[in-house]
Amino acid sequence: MLCLMSYNKRRYDNMFDNMALGKRMKYYRNKKNLSQKQLANLVDMPQSTISRLERGVIGLFNIKKLSILADALDVTLDDLLYDSIDSLKKQTENISFSHYEMKLKELLLTFNDNQLLFYNHLIENFVTFKELSQKEKKE
């Protein structure tokens, strides 16, 4: 059974875009002129669950419940999941880059000004060296 996982930075960052799902859910709910409470009553869920879904903050949610929500909103699962899956595809294409970019950002936040200056020069020198090496290979 498919489960949509909550935002957990280390483990689930690239699994699913809960925010995109939440935005689409809210869009379709507003389109039907339903309050969160009204939608919650239609699908027999607490209003707090609807709120958490729309904000992208959710613990566990299964596909059956999502299907019930889609029916109540008169949309398909594809309508609800489109942005979430599209976002997942984009994320998985760049997963290794994103991982290292995040690690680098975390590391940079720990540096003082002198360390930042040193590593900035180091990176600039590395880039220059790499460019020169590539030029030599072409010649």
PDB file of C-alpha atoms in Angstrom:
ATOM      1  CA  MET A   1       0.000   0.000   0.000  1.00  0.00           C
ATOM      2  CA  LEU A   2       1.365   3.423  -0.971  1.00  0.00           C
ATOM      3  CA  CYS A   3       2.053   5.715   1.956  1.00  0.00           C
ATOM      4  CA  LEU A   4       2.767   9.414   1.838  1.00  0.00           C
ATOM      5  CA  MET A   5       5.370  10.221   4.443  1.00  0.00           C
ATOM      6  CA  SER A   6       5.777  13.318   6.559  1.00  0.00           C
ATOM      7  CA  TYR A   7       8.594  15.758   6.085  1.00  0.00           C
ATOM      8  CA  ASN A   8      11.689  14.228   7.639  1.00  0.00           C
ATOM      9  CA  LYS A   9      14.737  16.097   6.370  1.00  0.00           C
ATOM     10  CA  ARG A  10      17.181  13.199   6.497  1.00  0.00           C
ATOM     11  CA  ARG A  11      15.100  10.313   5.227  1.00  0.00           C
ATOM     12  CA  TYR A  12      12.113  11.492   3.215  1.00  0.00           C
ATOM     13  CA  ASP A  13      13.221  14.750   1.595  1.00  0.00           C
ATOM     14  CA  ASN A  14      13.123  13.296  -1.908  1.00  0.00           C
ATOM     15  CA  MET A  15      10.219  10.878  -1.573  1.00  0.00           C
ATOM     16  CA  PHE A  16       7.191  13.063  -2.053  1.00  0.00           C
ATOM     17  CA  ASP A  17       6.249  16.720  -2.208  1.00  0.00           C
ATOM     18  CA  ASN A  18       3.635  17.067   0.535  1.00  0.00           C
ATOM     19  CA  MET A  19       3.438  20.831   0.009  1.00  0.00           C
ATOM     20  CA  ALA A  20       2.379  20.414  -3.621  1.00  0.00           C
ATOM     21  CA  LEU A  21      -0.291  17.901  -2.602  1.00  0.00           C
ATOM     22  CA  GLY A  22      -1.530  20.268   0.098  1.00  0.00           C
ATOM     23  CA  LYS A  23      -1.759  23.214  -2.284  1.00  0.00           C
ATOM     24  CA  ARG A  24      -3.740  21.211  -4.825  1.00  0.00           C
ATOM     25  CA  MET A  25      -6.033  19.856  -2.131  1.00  0.00           C
ATOM     26  CA  LYS A  26      -6.711  23.358  -0.833  1.00  0.00           C
ATOM     27  CA  TYR A  27      -7.271  24.639  -4.379  1.00  0.00           C
ATOM     28  CA  TYR A  28      -9.907  21.972  -5.124  1.00  0.00           C
ATOM     29  CA  ARG A  29     -11.535  22.387  -1.691  1.00  0.00           C
ATOM     30  CA  ASN A  30     -11.871  26.148  -2.239  1.00  0.00           C
ATOM     31  CA  LYS A  31     -13.132  25.552  -5.780  1.00  0.00           C
ATOM     32  CA  LYS A  32     -16.002  23.531  -4.264  1.00  0.00           C
ATOM     33  CA  ASN A  33     -16.570  26.270  -1.657  1.00  0.00           C
ATOM     34  CA  LEU A  34     -15.947  23.843   1.194  1.00  0.00           C
ATOM     35  CA  SER A  35     -14.400  24.693   4.524  1.00  0.00           C
ATOM     36  CA  GLN A  36     -11.845  22.334   6.027  1.00  0.00           C
ATOM     37  CA  LYS A  37     -14.489  21.282   8.554  1.00  0.00           C
ATOM     38  CA  GLN A  38     -17.042  20.527   5.827  1.00  0.00           C
ATOM     39  CA  LEU A  39     -14.533  18.446   3.873  1.00  0.00           C
ATOM     40  CA  ALA A  40     -13.504  16.649   7.051  1.00  0.00           C
ATOM     41  CA  ASN A  41     -17.152  15.734   7.728  1.00  0.00           C
ATOM     42  CA  LEU A  42     -17.602  14.482   4.153  1.00  0.00           C
ATOM     43  CA  VAL A  43     -14.634  12.127   4.400  1.00  0.00           C
ATOM     44  CA  ASP A  44     -14.993  11.233   8.085  1.00  0.00           C
ATOM     45  CA  MET A  45     -11.631  12.639   9.127  1.00  0.00           C
ATOM     46  CA  PRO A  46     -10.705  15.197  11.762  1.00  0.00           C
ATOM     47  CA  GLN A  47     -10.485  18.796  10.545  1.00  0.00           C
ATOM     48  CA  SER A  48      -6.937  18.858  11.932  1.00  0.00           C
ATOM     49  CA  THR A  49      -5.949  16.126   9.450  1.00  0.00           C
ATOM     50  CA  ILE A  50      -7.276  18.200   6.558  1.00  0.00           C
ATOM     51  CA  SER A  51      -5.364  21.206   7.870  1.00  0.00           C
ATOM     52  CA  ARG A  52      -2.146  19.214   8.242  1.00  0.00           C
ATOM     53  CA  LEU A  53      -2.529  17.808   4.729  1.00  0.00           C
ATOM     54  CA  GLU A  54      -3.037  21.254   3.234  1.00  0.00           C
ATOM     55  CA  ARG A  55       0.007  22.613   5.058  1.00  0.00           C
ATOM     56  CA  GLY A  56       2.174  19.681   3.943  1.00  0.00           C
ATOM     57  CA  VAL A  57       2.674  18.515   7.527  1.00  0.00           C
ATOM     58  CA  ILE A  58       1.453  14.953   7.725  1.00  0.00           C
ATOM     59  CA  GLY A  59       2.555  11.837   9.567  1.00  0.00           C
ATOM     60  CA  LEU A  60       1.310   8.918   7.488  1.00  0.00           C
ATOM     61  CA  PHE A  61      -1.408   8.895   4.900  1.00  0.00           C
ATOM     62  CA  ASN A  62      -2.504   5.974   2.751  1.00  0.00           C
ATOM     63  CA  ILE A  63      -3.720   5.913  -0.812  1.00  0.00           C
ATOM     64  CA  LYS A  64      -7.210   4.704   0.170  1.00  0.00           C
ATOM     65  CA  LYS A  65      -7.819   7.800   2.291  1.00  0.00           C
ATOM     66  CA  LEU A  66      -6.393   9.993  -0.435  1.00  0.00           C
ATOM     67  CA  SER A  67      -8.809   8.378  -2.887  1.00  0.00           C
ATOM     68  CA  ILE A  68     -11.721   9.170  -0.549  1.00  0.00           C
ATOM     69  CA  LEU A  69     -10.570  12.804  -0.439  1.00  0.00           C
ATOM     70  CA  ALA A  70     -10.316  12.941  -4.234  1.00  0.00           C
ATOM     71  CA  ASP A  71     -13.866  11.586  -4.552  1.00  0.00           C
ATOM     72  CA  ALA A  72     -15.189  14.171  -2.093  1.00  0.00           C
ATOM     73  CA  LEU A  73     -13.493  16.928  -4.102  1.00  0.00           C
ATOM     74  CA  ASP A  74     -14.778  15.491  -7.422  1.00  0.00           C
ATOM     75  CA  VAL A  75     -11.253  15.082  -8.781  1.00  0.00           C
ATOM     76  CA  THR A  76      -9.028  12.157  -9.680  1.00  0.00           C
ATOM     77  CA  LEU A  77      -5.989  10.981  -7.777  1.00  0.00           C
ATOM     78  CA  ASP A  78      -3.946  12.242 -10.722  1.00  0.00           C
ATOM     79  CA  ASP A  79      -5.400  15.714 -10.192  1.00  0.00           C
ATOM     80  CA  LEU A  80      -4.262  15.692  -6.564  1.00  0.00           C
ATOM     81  CA  LEU A  81      -0.897  14.037  -7.080  1.00  0.00           C
ATOM     82  CA  TYR A  82       0.246  15.657 -10.333  1.00  0.00           C
ATOM     83  CA  ASP A  83       2.486  18.356  -8.840  1.00  0.00           C
ATOM     84  CA  SER A  84       3.739  16.044  -6.115  1.00  0.00           C
ATOM     85  CA  ILE A  85       4.895  13.384  -8.553  1.00  0.00           C
ATOM     86  CA  ASP A  86       6.297  15.948 -11.007  1.00  0.00           C
ATOM     87  CA  SER A  87       8.270  17.479  -8.157  1.00  0.00           C
ATOM     88  CA  LEU A  88       9.501  14.019  -7.136  1.00  0.00           C
ATOM     89  CA  LYS A  89      10.730  13.366 -10.681  1.00  0.00           C
ATOM     90  CA  LYS A  90      12.672  16.642 -10.713  1.00  0.00           C
ATOM     91  CA  GLN A  91      14.103  15.916  -7.271  1.00  0.00           C
ATOM     92  CA  THR A  92      15.273  12.412  -8.151  1.00  0.00           C
ATOM     93  CA  GLU A  93      17.006  13.688 -11.282  1.00  0.00           C
ATOM     94  CA  ASN A  94      19.131  15.939  -9.074  1.00  0.00           C
ATOM     95  CA  ILE A  95      19.267  13.804  -5.931  1.00  0.00           C
ATOM     96  CA  SER A  96      23.036  13.410  -5.703  1.00  0.00           C
ATOM     97  CA  PHE A  97      23.664  17.078  -6.470  1.00  0.00           C
ATOM     98  CA  SER A  98      21.050  18.172  -3.932  1.00  0.00           C
ATOM     99  CA  HIS A  99      22.545  15.937  -1.261  1.00  0.00           C
ATOM    100  CA  TYR A 100      26.023  17.403  -1.642  1.00  0.00           C
ATOM    101  CA  GLU A 101      24.712  20.925  -2.020  1.00  0.00           C
ATOM    102  CA  MET A 102      22.865  20.568   1.297  1.00  0.00           C
ATOM    103  CA  LYS A 103      25.963  19.149   2.995  1.00  0.00           C
ATOM    104  CA  LEU A 104      28.085  21.999   1.647  1.00  0.00           C
ATOM    105  CA  LYS A 105      25.586  24.603   2.859  1.00  0.00           C
ATOM    106  CA  GLU A 106      25.549  23.019   6.324  1.00  0.00           C
ATOM    107  CA  LEU A 107      29.339  23.071   6.407  1.00  0.00           C
ATOM    108  CA  LEU A 108      29.585  26.683   5.216  1.00  0.00           C
ATOM    109  CA  LEU A 109      27.293  27.817   8.013  1.00  0.00           C
ATOM    110  CA  THR A 110      29.862  26.616  10.552  1.00  0.00           C
ATOM    111  CA  PHE A 111      32.730  28.724   9.123  1.00  0.00           C
ATOM    112  CA  ASN A 112      33.912  32.089  10.392  1.00  0.00           C
ATOM    113  CA  ASP A 113      34.775  34.928   7.968  1.00  0.00           C
ATOM    114  CA  ASN A 114      38.442  33.950   7.580  1.00  0.00           C
ATOM    115  CA  GLN A 115      37.548  30.336   6.862  1.00  0.00           C
ATOM    116  CA  LEU A 116      34.952  31.427   4.295  1.00  0.00           C
ATOM    117  CA  LEU A 117      37.516  33.624   2.574  1.00  0.00           C
ATOM    118  CA  PHE A 118      40.078  30.808   2.526  1.00  0.00           C
ATOM    119  CA  TYR A 119      37.650  28.245   1.083  1.00  0.00           C
ATOM    120  CA  ASN A 120      36.296  30.758  -1.415  1.00  0.00           C
ATOM    121  CA  HIS A 121      39.838  31.258  -2.770  1.00  0.00           C
ATOM    122  CA  LEU A 122      40.426  27.517  -2.725  1.00  0.00           C
ATOM    123  CA  ILE A 123      37.298  26.869  -4.785  1.00  0.00           C
ATOM    124  CA  GLU A 124      38.113  29.669  -7.231  1.00  0.00           C
ATOM    125  CA  ASN A 125      41.600  28.208  -7.711  1.00  0.00           C
ATOM    126  CA  PHE A 126      40.159  24.738  -8.197  1.00  0.00           C
ATOM    127  CA  VAL A 127      37.727  26.014 -10.846  1.00  0.00           C
ATOM    128  CA  THR A 128      40.538  27.860 -12.646  1.00  0.00           C
ATOM    129  CA  PHE A 129      42.721  24.742 -12.551  1.00  0.00           C
ATOM    130  CA  LYS A 130      39.868  22.614 -13.896  1.00  0.00           C
ATOM    131  CA  GLU A 131      39.204  25.061 -16.751  1.00  0.00           C
ATOM    132  CA  LEU A 132      42.896  25.145 -17.695  1.00  0.00           C
ATOM    133  CA  SER A 133      43.078  21.347 -17.615  1.00  0.00           C
ATOM    134  CA  GLN A 134      40.093  21.089 -19.941  1.00  0.00           C
ATOM    135  CA  LYS A 135      41.630  23.604 -22.356  1.00  0.00           C
ATOM    136  CA  GLU A 136      44.866  21.591 -22.452  1.00  0.00           C
ATOM    137  CA  LYS A 137      42.947  18.403 -23.242  1.00  0.00           C
ATOM    138  CA  LYS A 138      41.220  20.085 -26.189  1.00  0.00           C
ATOM    139  CA  GLU A 139      44.509  21.307 -27.672  1.00  0.00           C
TER     140      GLU A 139
END
